[in-house]
Short mmCIF file of C-alpha atoms and ligand atoms in Angstrom, two decimals:
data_model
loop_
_atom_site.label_atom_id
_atom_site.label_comp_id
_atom_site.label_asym_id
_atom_site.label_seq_id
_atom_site.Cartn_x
_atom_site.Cartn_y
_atom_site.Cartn_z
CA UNK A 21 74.31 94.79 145.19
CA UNK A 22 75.58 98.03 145.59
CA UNK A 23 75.21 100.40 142.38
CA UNK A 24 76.81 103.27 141.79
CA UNK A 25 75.39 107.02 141.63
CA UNK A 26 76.26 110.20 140.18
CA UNK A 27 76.80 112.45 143.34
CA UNK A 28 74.82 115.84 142.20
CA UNK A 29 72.88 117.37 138.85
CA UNK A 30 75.74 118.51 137.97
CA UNK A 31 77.66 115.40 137.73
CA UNK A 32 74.87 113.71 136.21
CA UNK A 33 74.68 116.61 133.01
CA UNK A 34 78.12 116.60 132.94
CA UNK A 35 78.18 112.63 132.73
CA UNK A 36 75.13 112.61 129.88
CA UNK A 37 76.61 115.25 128.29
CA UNK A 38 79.45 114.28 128.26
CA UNK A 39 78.03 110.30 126.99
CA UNK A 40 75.99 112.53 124.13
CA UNK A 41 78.62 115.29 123.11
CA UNK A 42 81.33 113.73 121.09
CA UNK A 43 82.42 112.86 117.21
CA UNK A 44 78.97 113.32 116.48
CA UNK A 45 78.36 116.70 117.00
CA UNK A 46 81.74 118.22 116.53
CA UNK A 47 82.84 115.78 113.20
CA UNK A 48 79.84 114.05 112.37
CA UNK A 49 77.36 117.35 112.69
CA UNK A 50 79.42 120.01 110.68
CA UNK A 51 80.08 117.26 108.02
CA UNK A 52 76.74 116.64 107.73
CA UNK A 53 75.61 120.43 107.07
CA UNK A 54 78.29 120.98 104.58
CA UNK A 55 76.70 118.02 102.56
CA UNK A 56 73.38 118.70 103.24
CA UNK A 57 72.64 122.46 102.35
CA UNK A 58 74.15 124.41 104.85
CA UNK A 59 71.65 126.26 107.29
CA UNK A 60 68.54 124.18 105.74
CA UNK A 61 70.00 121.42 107.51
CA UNK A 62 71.05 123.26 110.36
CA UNK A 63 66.90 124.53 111.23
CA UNK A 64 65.59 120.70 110.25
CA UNK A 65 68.15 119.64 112.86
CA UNK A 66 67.24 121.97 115.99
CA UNK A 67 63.27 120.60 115.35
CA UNK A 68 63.81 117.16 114.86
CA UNK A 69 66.41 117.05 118.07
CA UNK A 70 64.17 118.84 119.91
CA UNK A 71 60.65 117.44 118.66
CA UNK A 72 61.62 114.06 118.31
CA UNK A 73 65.26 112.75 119.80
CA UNK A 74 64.32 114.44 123.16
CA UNK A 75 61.53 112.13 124.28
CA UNK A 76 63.05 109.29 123.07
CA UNK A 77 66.02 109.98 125.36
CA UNK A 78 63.02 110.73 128.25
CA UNK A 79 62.14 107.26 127.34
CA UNK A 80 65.64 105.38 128.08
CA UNK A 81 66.06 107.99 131.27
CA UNK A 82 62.91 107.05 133.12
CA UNK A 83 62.80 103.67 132.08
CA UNK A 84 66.73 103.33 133.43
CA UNK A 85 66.20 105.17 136.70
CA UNK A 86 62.63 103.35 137.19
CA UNK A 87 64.48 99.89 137.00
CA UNK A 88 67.79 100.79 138.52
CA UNK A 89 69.34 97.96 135.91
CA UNK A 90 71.02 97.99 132.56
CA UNK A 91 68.92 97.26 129.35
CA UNK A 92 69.17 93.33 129.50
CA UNK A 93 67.34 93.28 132.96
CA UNK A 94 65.28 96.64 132.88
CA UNK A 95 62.95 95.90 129.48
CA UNK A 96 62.23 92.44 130.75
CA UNK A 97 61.21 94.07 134.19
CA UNK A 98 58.43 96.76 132.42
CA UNK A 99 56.04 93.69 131.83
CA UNK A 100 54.56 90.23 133.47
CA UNK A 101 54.27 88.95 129.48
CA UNK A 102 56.65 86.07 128.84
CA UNK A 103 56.88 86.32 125.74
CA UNK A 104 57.33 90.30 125.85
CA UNK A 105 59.94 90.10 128.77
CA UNK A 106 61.86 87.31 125.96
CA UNK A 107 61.54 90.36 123.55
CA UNK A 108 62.98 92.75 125.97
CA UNK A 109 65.83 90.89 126.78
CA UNK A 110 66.44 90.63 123.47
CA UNK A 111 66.57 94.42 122.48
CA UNK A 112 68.62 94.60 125.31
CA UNK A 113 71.36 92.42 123.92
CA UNK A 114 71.34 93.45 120.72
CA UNK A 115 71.48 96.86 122.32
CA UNK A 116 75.14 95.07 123.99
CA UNK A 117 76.22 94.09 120.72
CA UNK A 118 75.41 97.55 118.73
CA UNK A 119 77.37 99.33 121.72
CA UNK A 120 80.38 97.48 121.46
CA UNK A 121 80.70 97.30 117.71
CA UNK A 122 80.27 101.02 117.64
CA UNK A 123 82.91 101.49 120.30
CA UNK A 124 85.41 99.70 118.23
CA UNK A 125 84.97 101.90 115.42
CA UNK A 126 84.93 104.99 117.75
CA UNK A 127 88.30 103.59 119.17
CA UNK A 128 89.69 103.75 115.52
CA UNK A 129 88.83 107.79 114.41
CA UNK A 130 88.85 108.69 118.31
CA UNK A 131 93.13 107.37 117.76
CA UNK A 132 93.14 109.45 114.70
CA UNK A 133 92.47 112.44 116.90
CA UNK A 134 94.89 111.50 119.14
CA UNK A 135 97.40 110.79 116.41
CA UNK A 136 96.50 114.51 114.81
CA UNK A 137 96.83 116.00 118.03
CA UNK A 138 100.07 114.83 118.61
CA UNK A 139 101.71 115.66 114.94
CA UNK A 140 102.11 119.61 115.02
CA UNK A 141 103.84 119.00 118.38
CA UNK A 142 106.37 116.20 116.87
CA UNK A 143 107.17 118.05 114.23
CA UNK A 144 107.24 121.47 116.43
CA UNK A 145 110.10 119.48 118.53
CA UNK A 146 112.06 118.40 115.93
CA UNK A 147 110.75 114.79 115.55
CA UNK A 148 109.67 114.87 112.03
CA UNK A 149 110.23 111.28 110.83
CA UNK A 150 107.24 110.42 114.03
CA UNK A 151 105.01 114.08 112.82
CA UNK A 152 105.22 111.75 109.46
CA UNK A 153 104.10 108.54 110.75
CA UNK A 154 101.38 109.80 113.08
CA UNK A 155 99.80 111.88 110.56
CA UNK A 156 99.93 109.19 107.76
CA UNK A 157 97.22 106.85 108.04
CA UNK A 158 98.97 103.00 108.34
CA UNK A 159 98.66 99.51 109.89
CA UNK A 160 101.37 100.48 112.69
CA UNK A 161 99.58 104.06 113.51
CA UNK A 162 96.19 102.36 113.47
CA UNK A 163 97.07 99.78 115.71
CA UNK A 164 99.21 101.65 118.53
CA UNK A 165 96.68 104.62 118.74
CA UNK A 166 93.61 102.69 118.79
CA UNK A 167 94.95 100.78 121.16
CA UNK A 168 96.39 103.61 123.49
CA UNK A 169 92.43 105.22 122.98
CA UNK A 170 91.09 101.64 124.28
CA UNK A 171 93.37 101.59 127.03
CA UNK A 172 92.32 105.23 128.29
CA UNK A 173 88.77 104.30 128.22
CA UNK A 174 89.32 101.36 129.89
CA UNK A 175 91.15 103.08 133.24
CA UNK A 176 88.69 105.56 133.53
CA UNK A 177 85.57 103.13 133.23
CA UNK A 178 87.48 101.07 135.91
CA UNK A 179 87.09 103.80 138.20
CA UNK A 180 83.08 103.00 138.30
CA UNK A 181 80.33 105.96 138.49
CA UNK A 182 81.50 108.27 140.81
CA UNK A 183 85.20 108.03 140.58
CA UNK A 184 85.39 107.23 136.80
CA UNK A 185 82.73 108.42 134.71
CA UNK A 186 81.35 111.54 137.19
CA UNK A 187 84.98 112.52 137.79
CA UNK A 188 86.29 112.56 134.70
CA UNK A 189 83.28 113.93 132.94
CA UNK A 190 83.23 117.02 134.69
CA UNK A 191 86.80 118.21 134.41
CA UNK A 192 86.52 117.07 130.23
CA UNK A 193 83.40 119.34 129.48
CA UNK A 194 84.15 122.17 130.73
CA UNK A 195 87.56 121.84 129.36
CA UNK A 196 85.79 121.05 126.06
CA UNK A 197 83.35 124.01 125.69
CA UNK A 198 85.97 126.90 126.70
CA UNK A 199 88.72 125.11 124.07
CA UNK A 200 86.01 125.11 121.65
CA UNK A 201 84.95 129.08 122.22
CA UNK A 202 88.62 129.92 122.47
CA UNK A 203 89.00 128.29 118.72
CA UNK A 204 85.84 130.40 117.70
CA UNK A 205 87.01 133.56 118.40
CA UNK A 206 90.07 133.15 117.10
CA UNK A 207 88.98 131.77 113.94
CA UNK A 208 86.40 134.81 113.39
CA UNK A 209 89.52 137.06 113.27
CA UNK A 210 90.90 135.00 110.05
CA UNK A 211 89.37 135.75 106.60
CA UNK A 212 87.19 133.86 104.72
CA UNK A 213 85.37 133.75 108.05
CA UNK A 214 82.21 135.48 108.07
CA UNK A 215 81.51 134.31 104.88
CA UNK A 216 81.19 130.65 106.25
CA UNK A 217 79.29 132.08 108.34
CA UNK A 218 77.04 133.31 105.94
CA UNK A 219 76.06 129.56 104.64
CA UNK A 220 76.08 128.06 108.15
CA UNK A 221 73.23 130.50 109.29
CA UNK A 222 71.11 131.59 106.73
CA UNK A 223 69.14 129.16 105.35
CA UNK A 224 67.52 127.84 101.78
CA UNK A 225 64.31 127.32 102.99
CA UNK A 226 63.63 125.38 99.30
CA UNK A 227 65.70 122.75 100.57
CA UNK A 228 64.00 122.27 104.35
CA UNK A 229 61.72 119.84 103.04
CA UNK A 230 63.94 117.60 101.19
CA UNK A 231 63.50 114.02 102.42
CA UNK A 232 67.15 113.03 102.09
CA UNK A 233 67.88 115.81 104.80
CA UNK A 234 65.08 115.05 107.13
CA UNK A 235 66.50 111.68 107.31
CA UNK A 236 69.99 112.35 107.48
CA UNK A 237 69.31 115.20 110.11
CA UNK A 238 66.67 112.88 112.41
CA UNK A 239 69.65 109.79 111.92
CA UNK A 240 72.40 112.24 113.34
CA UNK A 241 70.07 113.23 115.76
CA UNK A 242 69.66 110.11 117.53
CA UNK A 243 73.40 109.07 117.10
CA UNK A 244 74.28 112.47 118.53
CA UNK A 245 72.18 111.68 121.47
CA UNK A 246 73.35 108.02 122.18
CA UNK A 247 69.77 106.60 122.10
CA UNK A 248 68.80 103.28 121.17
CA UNK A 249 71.64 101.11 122.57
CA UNK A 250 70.70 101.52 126.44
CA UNK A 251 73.17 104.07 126.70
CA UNK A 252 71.08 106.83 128.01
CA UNK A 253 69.49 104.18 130.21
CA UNK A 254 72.52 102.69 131.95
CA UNK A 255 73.05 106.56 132.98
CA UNK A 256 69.52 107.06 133.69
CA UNK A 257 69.86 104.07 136.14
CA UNK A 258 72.15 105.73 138.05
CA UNK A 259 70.73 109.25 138.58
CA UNK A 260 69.64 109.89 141.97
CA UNK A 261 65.22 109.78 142.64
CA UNK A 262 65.66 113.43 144.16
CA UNK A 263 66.20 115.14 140.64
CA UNK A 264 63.55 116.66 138.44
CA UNK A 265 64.35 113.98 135.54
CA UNK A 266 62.34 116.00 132.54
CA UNK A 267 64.57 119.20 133.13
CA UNK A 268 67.91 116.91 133.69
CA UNK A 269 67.02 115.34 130.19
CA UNK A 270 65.78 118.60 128.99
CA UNK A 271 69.47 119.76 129.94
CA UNK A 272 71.30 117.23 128.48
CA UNK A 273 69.77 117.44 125.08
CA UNK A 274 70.42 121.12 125.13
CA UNK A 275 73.98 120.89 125.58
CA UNK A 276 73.88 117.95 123.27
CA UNK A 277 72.57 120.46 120.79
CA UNK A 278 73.51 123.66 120.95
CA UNK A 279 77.64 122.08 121.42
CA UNK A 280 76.89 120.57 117.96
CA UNK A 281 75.61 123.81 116.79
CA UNK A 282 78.79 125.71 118.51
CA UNK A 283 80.94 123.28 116.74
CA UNK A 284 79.62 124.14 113.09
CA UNK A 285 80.30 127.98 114.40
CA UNK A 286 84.05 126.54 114.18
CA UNK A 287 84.31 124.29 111.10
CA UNK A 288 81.74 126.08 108.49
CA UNK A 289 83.64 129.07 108.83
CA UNK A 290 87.21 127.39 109.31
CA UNK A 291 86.35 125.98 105.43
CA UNK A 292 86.25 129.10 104.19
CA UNK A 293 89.56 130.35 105.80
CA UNK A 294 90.97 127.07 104.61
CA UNK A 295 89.43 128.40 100.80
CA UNK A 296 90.61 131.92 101.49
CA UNK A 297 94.28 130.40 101.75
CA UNK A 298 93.88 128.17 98.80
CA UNK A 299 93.42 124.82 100.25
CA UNK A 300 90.83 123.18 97.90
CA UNK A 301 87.61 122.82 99.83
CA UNK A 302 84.95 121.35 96.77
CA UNK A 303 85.07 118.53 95.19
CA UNK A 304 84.57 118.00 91.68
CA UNK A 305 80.64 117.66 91.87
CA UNK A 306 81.02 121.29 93.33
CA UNK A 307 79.99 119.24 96.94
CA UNK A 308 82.15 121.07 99.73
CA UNK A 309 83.98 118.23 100.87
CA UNK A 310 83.03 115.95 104.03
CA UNK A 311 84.02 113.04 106.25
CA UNK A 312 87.51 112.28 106.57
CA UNK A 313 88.94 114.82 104.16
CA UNK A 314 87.20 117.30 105.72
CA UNK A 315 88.85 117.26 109.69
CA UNK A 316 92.10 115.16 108.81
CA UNK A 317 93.34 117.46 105.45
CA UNK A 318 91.30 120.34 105.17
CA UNK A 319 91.99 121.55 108.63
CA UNK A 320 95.61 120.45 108.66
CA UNK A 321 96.54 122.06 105.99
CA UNK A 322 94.71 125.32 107.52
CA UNK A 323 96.67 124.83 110.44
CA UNK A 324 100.14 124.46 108.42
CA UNK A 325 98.94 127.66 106.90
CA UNK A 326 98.88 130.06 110.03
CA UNK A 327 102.42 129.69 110.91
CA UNK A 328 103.50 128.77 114.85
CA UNK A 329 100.16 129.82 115.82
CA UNK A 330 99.08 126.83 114.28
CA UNK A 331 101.27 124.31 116.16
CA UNK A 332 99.23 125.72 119.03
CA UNK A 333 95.37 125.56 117.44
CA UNK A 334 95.98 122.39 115.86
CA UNK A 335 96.84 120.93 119.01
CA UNK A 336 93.94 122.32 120.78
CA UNK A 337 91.83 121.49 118.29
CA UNK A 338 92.41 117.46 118.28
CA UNK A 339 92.75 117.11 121.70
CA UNK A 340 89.56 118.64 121.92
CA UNK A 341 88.46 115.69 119.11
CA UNK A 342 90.23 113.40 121.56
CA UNK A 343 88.63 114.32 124.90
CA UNK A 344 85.23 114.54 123.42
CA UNK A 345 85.66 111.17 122.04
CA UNK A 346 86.41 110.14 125.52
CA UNK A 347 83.22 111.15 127.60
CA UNK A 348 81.41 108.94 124.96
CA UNK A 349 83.62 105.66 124.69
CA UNK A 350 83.68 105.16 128.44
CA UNK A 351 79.76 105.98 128.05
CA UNK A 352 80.04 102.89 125.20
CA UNK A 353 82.20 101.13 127.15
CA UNK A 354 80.33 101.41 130.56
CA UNK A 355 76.95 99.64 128.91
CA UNK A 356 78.56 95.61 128.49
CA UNK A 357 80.87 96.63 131.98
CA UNK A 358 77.41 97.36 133.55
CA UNK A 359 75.96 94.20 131.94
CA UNK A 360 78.50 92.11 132.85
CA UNK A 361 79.10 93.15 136.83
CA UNK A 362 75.41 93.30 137.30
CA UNK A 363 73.95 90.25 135.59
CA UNK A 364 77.31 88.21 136.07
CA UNK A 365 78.46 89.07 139.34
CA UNK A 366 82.07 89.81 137.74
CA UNK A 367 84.18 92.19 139.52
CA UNK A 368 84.27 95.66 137.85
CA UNK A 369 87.63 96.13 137.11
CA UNK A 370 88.02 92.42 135.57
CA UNK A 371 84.90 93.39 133.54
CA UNK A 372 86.09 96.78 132.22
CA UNK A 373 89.73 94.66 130.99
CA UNK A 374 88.18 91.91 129.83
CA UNK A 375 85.30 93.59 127.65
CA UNK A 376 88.11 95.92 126.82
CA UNK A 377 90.44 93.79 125.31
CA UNK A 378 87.46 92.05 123.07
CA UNK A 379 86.49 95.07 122.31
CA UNK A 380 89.98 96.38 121.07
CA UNK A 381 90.62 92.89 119.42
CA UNK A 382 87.65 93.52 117.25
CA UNK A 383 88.66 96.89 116.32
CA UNK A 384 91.97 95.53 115.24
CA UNK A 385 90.06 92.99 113.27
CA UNK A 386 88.79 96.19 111.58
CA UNK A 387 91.84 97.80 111.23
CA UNK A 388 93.38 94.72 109.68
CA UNK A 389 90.59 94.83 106.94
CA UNK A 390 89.70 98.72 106.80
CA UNK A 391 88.79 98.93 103.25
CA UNK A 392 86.08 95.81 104.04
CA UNK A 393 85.08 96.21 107.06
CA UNK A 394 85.63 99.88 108.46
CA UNK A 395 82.36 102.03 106.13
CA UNK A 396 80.15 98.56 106.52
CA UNK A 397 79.88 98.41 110.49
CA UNK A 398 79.39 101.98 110.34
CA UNK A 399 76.89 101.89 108.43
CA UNK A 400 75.16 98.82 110.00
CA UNK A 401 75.58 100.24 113.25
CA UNK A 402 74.65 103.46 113.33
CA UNK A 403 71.96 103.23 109.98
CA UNK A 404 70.18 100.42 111.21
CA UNK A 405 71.16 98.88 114.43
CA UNK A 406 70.17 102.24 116.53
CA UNK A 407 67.11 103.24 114.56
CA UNK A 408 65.66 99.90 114.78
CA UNK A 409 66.48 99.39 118.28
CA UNK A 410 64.94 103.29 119.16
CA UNK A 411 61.75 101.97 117.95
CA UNK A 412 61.84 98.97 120.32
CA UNK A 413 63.28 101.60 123.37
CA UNK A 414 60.04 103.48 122.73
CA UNK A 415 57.23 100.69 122.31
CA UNK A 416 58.58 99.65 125.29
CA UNK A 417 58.50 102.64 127.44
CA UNK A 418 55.07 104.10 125.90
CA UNK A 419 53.12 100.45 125.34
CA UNK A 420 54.54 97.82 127.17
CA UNK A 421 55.09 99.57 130.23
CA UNK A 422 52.15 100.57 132.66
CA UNK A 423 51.34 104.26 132.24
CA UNK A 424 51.16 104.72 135.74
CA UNK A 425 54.86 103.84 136.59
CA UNK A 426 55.83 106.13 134.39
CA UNK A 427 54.44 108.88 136.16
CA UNK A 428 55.26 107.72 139.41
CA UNK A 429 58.49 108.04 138.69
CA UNK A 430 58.77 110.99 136.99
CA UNK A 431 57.18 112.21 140.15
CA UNK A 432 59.99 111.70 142.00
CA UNK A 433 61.76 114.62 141.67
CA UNK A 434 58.90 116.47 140.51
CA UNK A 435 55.75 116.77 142.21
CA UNK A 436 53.37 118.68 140.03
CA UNK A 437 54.43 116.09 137.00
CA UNK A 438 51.28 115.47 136.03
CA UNK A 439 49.74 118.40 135.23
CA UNK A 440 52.70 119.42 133.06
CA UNK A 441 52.90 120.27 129.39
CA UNK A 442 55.65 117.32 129.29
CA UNK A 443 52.77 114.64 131.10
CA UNK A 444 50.38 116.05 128.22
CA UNK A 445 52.66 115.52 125.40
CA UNK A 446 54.81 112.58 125.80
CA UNK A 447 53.37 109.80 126.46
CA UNK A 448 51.87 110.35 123.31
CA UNK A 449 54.73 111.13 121.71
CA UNK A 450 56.80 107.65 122.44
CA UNK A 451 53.50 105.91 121.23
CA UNK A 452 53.18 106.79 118.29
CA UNK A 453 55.42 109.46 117.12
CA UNK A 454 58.39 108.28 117.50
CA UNK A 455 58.48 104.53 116.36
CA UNK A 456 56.59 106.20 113.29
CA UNK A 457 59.03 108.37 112.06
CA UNK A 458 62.02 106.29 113.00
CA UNK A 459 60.28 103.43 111.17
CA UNK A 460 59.56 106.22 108.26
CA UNK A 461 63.24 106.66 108.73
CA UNK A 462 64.66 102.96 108.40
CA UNK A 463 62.58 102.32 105.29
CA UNK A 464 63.67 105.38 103.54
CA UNK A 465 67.61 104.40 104.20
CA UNK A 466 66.44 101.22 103.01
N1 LIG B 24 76.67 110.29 120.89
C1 LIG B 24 78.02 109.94 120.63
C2 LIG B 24 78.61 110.99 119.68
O1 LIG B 24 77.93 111.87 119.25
C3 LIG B 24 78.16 108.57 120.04
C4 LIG B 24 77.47 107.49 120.80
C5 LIG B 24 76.49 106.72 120.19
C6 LIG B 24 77.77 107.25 122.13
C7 LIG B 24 75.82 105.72 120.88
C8 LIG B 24 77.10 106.26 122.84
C9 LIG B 24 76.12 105.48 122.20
O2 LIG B 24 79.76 110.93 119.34
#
């Protein structure tokens, strides 16, 4: 059959990137540093994303490319075992399931975004009663904007590789980092700034080797970087054999990374502005506040503060929220579509509908019960669903698999692969290190 391909490096990073980069690192990475100590968590972080997520994503990228199939086919195909190709396809489809529950919670904040986006311009025009009701969180918002958020993901997926995913991912990035720098800058000029600042960057080093933020910084880590769901491998499968597939993955988790890192530049500090205008920003444990109060009244309420400017900034900042939310759904998304055109033989764009709509009917299954159902499959998902499932991605890869393959294929775009430091290191690393400290991690959320 014919598969798809990202056209260039560039359209592949983008792509990944994009798949990596979204509420993770610019909600879900900030939040997690103002809970966790500031900077301390900010240093434990950059090693463990670095040291530990990065050849774990190696591991779904050459495995994916290797096997030119999505996760269902491509474990089974690693060995001649029956028993271990049963357990493969296994992984695989609980890898299916994991993606799609997570994309119908994604659907839900990813509206939110949208909703937020869309408020300072309502009430900007005039429209206040609608400013009101997409700013208010209720059954009738929930429904229409998740729905609208399933619907976008759906046309661009649609589109396949090149058209959908490649195309879109490479106008949404860029677009992404410059909106993000722009709201920087402008936010250093505010004050209350620097001093956010201040407890973003330097760290406590007293608190760097507290277990509760090792394992909330190596869980965000591997969230941030899409691994354990055959994600990263469904993209991996359709990178072209000519490029050097360490430094593409090498790429990817920088920008991963460092936009996570840009992103706390933006919302440490904007806290303290918020603080500096009297918008409460602690809670009464003296915790600075986190998750939802955090990017959906905290910032608001900034905005509201900063006059007509802030009509503008709040409407950059959630459609940046919205767009970065994007490049990752259709990533979600594109893992069943993949699954279903390939092992299935449907046609691509019934796939993408049809997944889509089950997809969106479970998420309004959540929305229905939010108070039940909405923190449980979050945590279920993204606690111990992906962990679990990056420990089987791994013992696959580094024990299952023949040694040898590996290498031939990263040779591919890379000749002198074997005498590299990355050659030295990581096979060794997806043995052992990794399924050890994600295991270490699992039990200790436990
Ligand atoms: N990495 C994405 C984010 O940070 C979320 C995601 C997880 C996407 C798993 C795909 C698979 O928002």
């Amino acid at each position: 059959m014919d598969r798809g391909q990202f056209s260039s490096k560039f359209g592949f990073i983008m792509a990944a990137a994009g798949a990596a980069v979204g509420l993770g690192n610019i909600w879900g990475f900030p939040t997690q540093v103002a809970s966790n100590g500031g900077a301390a968590f900010v240093l434990v972080y950059l090693i463990l994303a670095f040291c530990l997520a990065y050849p774990a994503l190696m591991a779904e990228l050459i495995v994916g490319r290797a096997t030119r199939h999505n996760a269902v086919i491509a474990l089974p195909m690693l060995t001649d075992v029956p028993l271990l190709k049963l357990g493969g396809k296994v992984v695989g489809i609980a890898g299916l399931i994991t993606v799609a529950v997570i994309l119908s919670f994604y659907a839900i904040v990813a509206g939110w975004m949208f909703a937020s986006a869309l408020e300072p311009v309502l009430t900007t025009l005039g429209f206040t009663q609608y400013g009101q009701w997409v700013s208010t969180f209720g059954l009738s918002r929930n429904i229409v904007f998740t729905v609208l958020f399933m619907v976008a993901t759906v046309l661009i997926i649609c589109g396949g590789v090149r058209q959908g995913i490649e195309r879109w991912s490479t106008r949404l990035m860029p677009a992404l980092v410059v909106i993000l720098l722009l709201l920087i800058a402008y936010m250093m000029t505010l004050p209350g700034a620097l001093k956010g600042l201040e407890v973003y960057l330097v760290p406590d080093f007293s608190q760097v080797f507290d277990g509760g933020l090792l394992v909330s910084a190596l869980g965000q880590a591997f969230f941030s970087l899409s691994l354990g769901v055959g994600c990263m491998l469904i993209y991996g499968s359709y990178m072209s054999s000519k490029e050097n597939i360490v430094q593409v993955g090498a790429w990817v988790t920088l920008i991963d990374v460092g936009l996570a890192f840009v992103a706390g530049l933006l919302i440490i500090p904007a806290m303290y502005v918020a603080q500096h205008y009297g918008v409460e920003i602690f809670d009464q444990n003296g915790q600075l506040l986190g998750g939802d109060t955090l990017i959906f009244k905290v910032l608001p309420s900034l905005f509201a503060q900063m006059g007509s400017i802030g009509v503008f900034v709040a409407f950059a900042f959630f459609m940046l929220m919205s767009l970065a939310a994007l490049t990752s759904s259709i990533s979600l998304l594109e893992v069943p579509v993949a699954y279903v055109v390939e092992s299935h033989n449907v046609e691509r764009k019934k796939a993408s509908w049809g997944i889509g709509a089950l997809i969106t009917a479970f998420s309004l299954i959540i929305v229905f019960n939010f108070e039940a159902l909405f923190g449980l499959v979050i945590a279920i998902t993204t606690r111990y669903s992906q962990p679990i499932l990056g420990i089987f991605f791994c013992v696959y890869a580094g024990w299952v698999w023949q040694r040898n393959n590996a290498l031939t294929e990263i040779k591919k775009g890379n000749a002198g692969a074997q005498h590299s430091i990355f050659w030295a290191v990581w096979p060794w690393y997806v043995r052992f290190v990794c399924p050890v400290f994600i295991l270490a991690m699992f039990i200790h959320s436990l």
